[in-house]
Tab-separated table of C-alpha atoms and ligand atoms in Angstrom:
chain	number	residue	atom	x	y	z
A	1	MET	CA	0.000	0.000	0.000
A	2	LYS	CA	1.223	3.518	-0.807
A	3	ASN	CA	3.123	5.251	2.041
A	4	VAL	CA	2.776	2.228	4.374
A	5	TYR	CA	5.175	-0.669	4.829
A	6	GLU	CA	6.502	-3.050	7.450
A	7	ILE	CA	10.066	-2.892	8.723
A	8	ASP	CA	11.841	-5.888	10.270
A	9	PHE	CA	14.318	-4.979	12.979
A	10	LYS	CA	17.151	-7.266	14.016
A	11	ALA	CA	17.819	-8.071	17.656
A	12	ASN	CA	21.177	-8.643	19.246
A	13	MET	CA	20.285	-11.784	21.166
A	14	SER	CA	22.319	-13.222	23.986
A	15	ASN	CA	21.898	-15.231	27.156
A	16	PHE	CA	21.501	-11.864	28.896
A	17	GLY	CA	18.453	-10.921	26.790
A	18	ASN	CA	17.769	-9.065	23.551
A	19	LEU	CA	18.627	-5.580	22.315
A	20	VAL	CA	17.119	-3.947	19.230
A	21	PRO	CA	18.991	-0.938	17.806
A	22	ILE	CA	17.128	1.551	15.576
A	23	GLU	CA	19.172	4.139	13.729
A	24	ALA	CA	17.684	7.216	12.032
A	25	MET	CA	18.256	7.357	8.243
A	26	ASN	CA	19.409	3.749	8.412
A	27	SER	CA	16.853	1.358	9.915
A	28	ILE	CA	14.137	3.985	9.438
A	29	PRO	CA	13.932	6.568	6.611
A	30	PHE	CA	13.855	9.824	8.617
A	31	SER	CA	15.504	11.665	11.489
A	32	VAL	CA	13.578	11.241	14.707
A	33	LYS	CA	12.412	14.498	16.305
A	34	ARG	CA	9.881	13.016	18.721
A	35	VAL	CA	9.180	9.777	20.558
A	36	TYR	CA	5.981	8.890	22.383
A	37	TYR	CA	4.327	5.734	23.597
A	38	ILE	CA	0.762	4.652	24.226
A	39	TYR	CA	-0.040	2.157	26.977
A	40	GLY	CA	-2.773	1.294	29.490
A	41	VAL	CA	-5.416	1.419	26.764
A	42	PRO	CA	-8.724	0.091	28.165
A	43	SER	CA	-10.107	-3.023	26.472
A	44	GLY	CA	-12.258	-2.247	23.419
A	45	THR	CA	-10.814	1.246	22.924
A	46	LYS	CA	-10.131	2.515	19.415
A	47	ARG	CA	-7.689	5.378	18.850
A	48	GLY	CA	-6.416	7.359	15.893
A	49	PHE	CA	-9.132	8.246	13.357
A	50	HIS	CA	-6.964	10.815	11.641
A	51	SER	CA	-4.313	11.343	9.008
A	52	HIS	CA	-1.255	13.560	8.925
A	53	ILE	CA	-0.382	16.000	6.166
A	54	ASN	CA	3.419	15.690	6.348
A	55	LEU	CA	4.376	13.559	9.338
A	56	GLN	CA	6.225	10.269	8.931
A	57	GLN	CA	6.140	7.761	11.779
A	58	VAL	CA	7.251	4.254	12.661
A	59	LEU	CA	5.025	2.338	15.092
A	60	ILE	CA	6.472	-0.521	17.136
A	61	CYS	CA	4.474	-2.566	19.629
A	62	VAL	CA	7.328	-3.255	22.060
A	63	SER	CA	5.038	-5.238	24.387
A	64	GLY	CA	1.757	-7.046	23.671
A	65	SER	CA	-0.169	-6.511	20.459
A	66	VAL	CA	-2.371	-4.041	18.618
A	67	LYS	CA	-4.094	-3.866	15.230
A	68	ILE	CA	-3.490	-0.926	12.918
A	69	LEU	CA	-5.895	-0.099	10.107
A	70	THR	CA	-4.381	2.109	7.417
A	71	LYS	CA	-6.381	3.649	4.584
A	72	THR	CA	-6.123	5.807	1.501
A	73	PRO	CA	-9.303	6.652	-0.406
A	74	SER	CA	-8.621	3.599	-2.628
A	75	GLU	CA	-6.762	1.113	-0.408
A	76	GLU	CA	-7.143	-0.381	3.036
A	77	GLU	CA	-4.973	-2.714	5.099
A	78	VAL	CA	-4.903	-4.140	8.632
A	79	ILE	CA	-1.582	-5.027	10.205
A	80	THR	CA	-1.144	-6.711	13.562
A	81	LEU	CA	1.854	-5.423	15.459
A	82	ASP	CA	2.769	-8.161	17.914
A	83	SER	CA	6.543	-8.207	18.061
A	84	PRO	CA	9.251	-5.758	19.183
A	85	LEU	CA	11.035	-6.753	15.966
A	86	LYS	CA	8.286	-5.429	13.689
A	87	GLY	CA	7.820	-1.769	12.779
A	88	LEU	CA	5.116	-0.140	10.664
A	89	TYR	CA	6.130	2.896	8.613
A	90	ILE	CA	3.235	5.293	8.003
A	91	GLY	CA	3.948	8.252	5.739
A	92	PRO	CA	1.880	11.317	4.862
A	93	MET	CA	-1.828	11.235	3.964
A	94	ILE	CA	-2.685	7.881	5.506
A	95	TRP	CA	-5.777	7.484	7.651
A	96	ARG	CA	-5.032	5.272	10.696
A	97	GLU	CA	-7.062	3.594	13.404
A	98	MET	CA	-5.575	1.551	16.256
A	99	TYR	CA	-7.659	-1.069	18.068
A	100	GLU	CA	-7.599	-4.423	19.905
A	101	PHE	CA	-4.813	-3.245	22.218
A	102	SER	CA	-3.862	-6.177	24.456
A	103	ASP	CA	-3.790	-5.444	28.198
A	104	ASN	CA	0.000	-5.259	28.195
A	105	ALA	CA	0.348	-3.334	24.906
A	106	VAL	CA	2.955	-0.592	24.725
A	107	LEU	CA	2.914	1.127	21.336
A	108	LEU	CA	6.130	3.063	20.779
A	109	VAL	CA	6.089	5.708	18.033
A	110	LEU	CA	9.078	7.396	16.388
A	111	ALA	CA	8.076	10.610	14.613
A	112	SER	CA	9.793	12.790	12.030
A	113	GLU	CA	8.462	16.106	13.415
A	114	HIS	CA	7.573	17.789	16.669
A	115	TYR	CA	3.929	17.692	17.711
A	116	THR	CA	1.641	20.147	15.980
A	117	GLU	CA	-2.130	19.870	15.769
A	118	THR	CA	-2.082	21.736	12.419
A	119	ASP	CA	-0.616	18.610	10.752
A	120	TYR	CA	-3.691	16.525	11.686
A	121	ILE	CA	-6.705	15.848	9.461
A	122	ARG	CA	-9.389	14.527	11.797
A	123	ASP	CA	-12.363	14.790	9.431
A	124	TYR	CA	-12.653	11.782	7.071
A	125	SER	CA	-14.445	13.674	4.261
A	126	LYS	CA	-11.739	16.343	4.283
A	127	PHE	CA	-9.096	13.585	4.307
A	128	GLU	CA	-10.649	11.931	1.225
A	129	ILE	CA	-10.471	15.183	-0.762
A	130	LEU	CA	-6.902	16.057	0.280
A	131	ALA	CA	-5.622	12.474	-0.102
A	132	ASN	CA	-7.121	12.145	-3.592
A	133	GLU	CA	-5.265	15.325	-4.626
A	134	TYR	CA	-2.037	14.190	-2.906
A	135	PHE	CA	-1.934	10.736	-4.533
A	136	LYS	CA	-2.949	12.132	-7.952
A	137	GLU	CA	0.057	14.495	-7.804
A	138	ALA	CA	2.369	11.771	-6.443
A	139	ASN	CA	1.573	9.424	-9.402
B	1	T46	C1	-0.677	8.796	15.522
B	1	T46	C2	-1.061	7.685	16.415
B	1	T46	C3	-0.305	6.427	16.120
B	1	T46	C4	0.722	15.552	22.587
B	1	T46	O1	0.596	16.467	23.408
B	1	T46	N1	1.945	15.297	22.008
B	1	T46	C5	2.144	14.291	21.117
B	1	T46	O2	3.281	14.095	20.632
B	1	T46	C6	1.020	13.474	20.756
B	1	T46	C7	1.181	12.346	19.755
B	1	T46	C8	-0.194	13.742	21.328
B	1	T46	N2	-0.338	14.748	22.221
B	1	T46	C9	-1.642	14.984	22.852
B	1	T46	C10	-2.751	15.394	21.907
B	1	T46	C11	-3.995	14.819	22.569
B	1	T46	O3	-4.499	15.726	23.514
B	1	T46	O4	-2.066	13.752	23.448
B	1	T46	C12	-3.479	13.596	23.335
B	1	T46	C13	-3.816	12.276	22.633
B	1	T46	O5	-3.424	12.358	21.249
B	1	T46	P1	-4.272	11.669	20.072
B	1	T46	O6	-5.707	11.673	20.431
B	1	T46	O7	-3.857	12.301	18.788
B	1	T46	O8	-3.721	10.174	20.169
B	1	T46	P2	-3.973	8.963	19.154
B	1	T46	O9	-3.600	7.732	19.890
B	1	T46	O10	-5.321	9.021	18.547
B	1	T46	O11	-2.919	9.224	17.970
B	1	T46	C14	-1.534	9.221	18.236
B	1	T46	C15	-0.849	10.364	17.485
B	1	T46	O12	-1.488	11.597	17.817
B	1	T46	C16	-0.893	10.194	16.000
B	1	T46	O13	0.028	11.076	15.392
B	1	T46	O14	-0.351	8.580	14.366
B	1	T46	O15	-0.954	7.987	17.812
């Protein structure tokens, strides 16, 4: 799907446990300006329901599992993040919804920009219009 793909990280495994290094511009395609994590999500809760205009992010469920629905006006995909070795890159103009957080889920997010509400599109009809224009120009 356009602007969405999975990334496999490699762990340094030893008898002392595992370590996963993530390097900006190497394991992920942008410089990280912000990190946040989502945890303690009550059962049945759905989050997201927005797109970003410019932001690029990589989502990693470092504990537990969560489902991520990603959408353009013409494509839709659900990916289960259930391993600290799996990342999901989400680029600009992708609608996302996160749901089925397990009790122990910790969703770590690496972001290419600082937080700004002006980068959010929270209205789906507005998203459809802007995303159609964006993907028409990108093709
Ligand atoms: C995304 C998904 C995966 C901040 O103050 N700073 C931040 O860096 C972020 C991300 C959020 N906030 C505030 C804004 C809201 O008052 O935290 C509150 C919850 O944010 P939001 O409702 O946007 O959370 P989610 O889980 O719906 O979405 C978040 C990110 O906002 C979004 O970029 O892609 O996680």
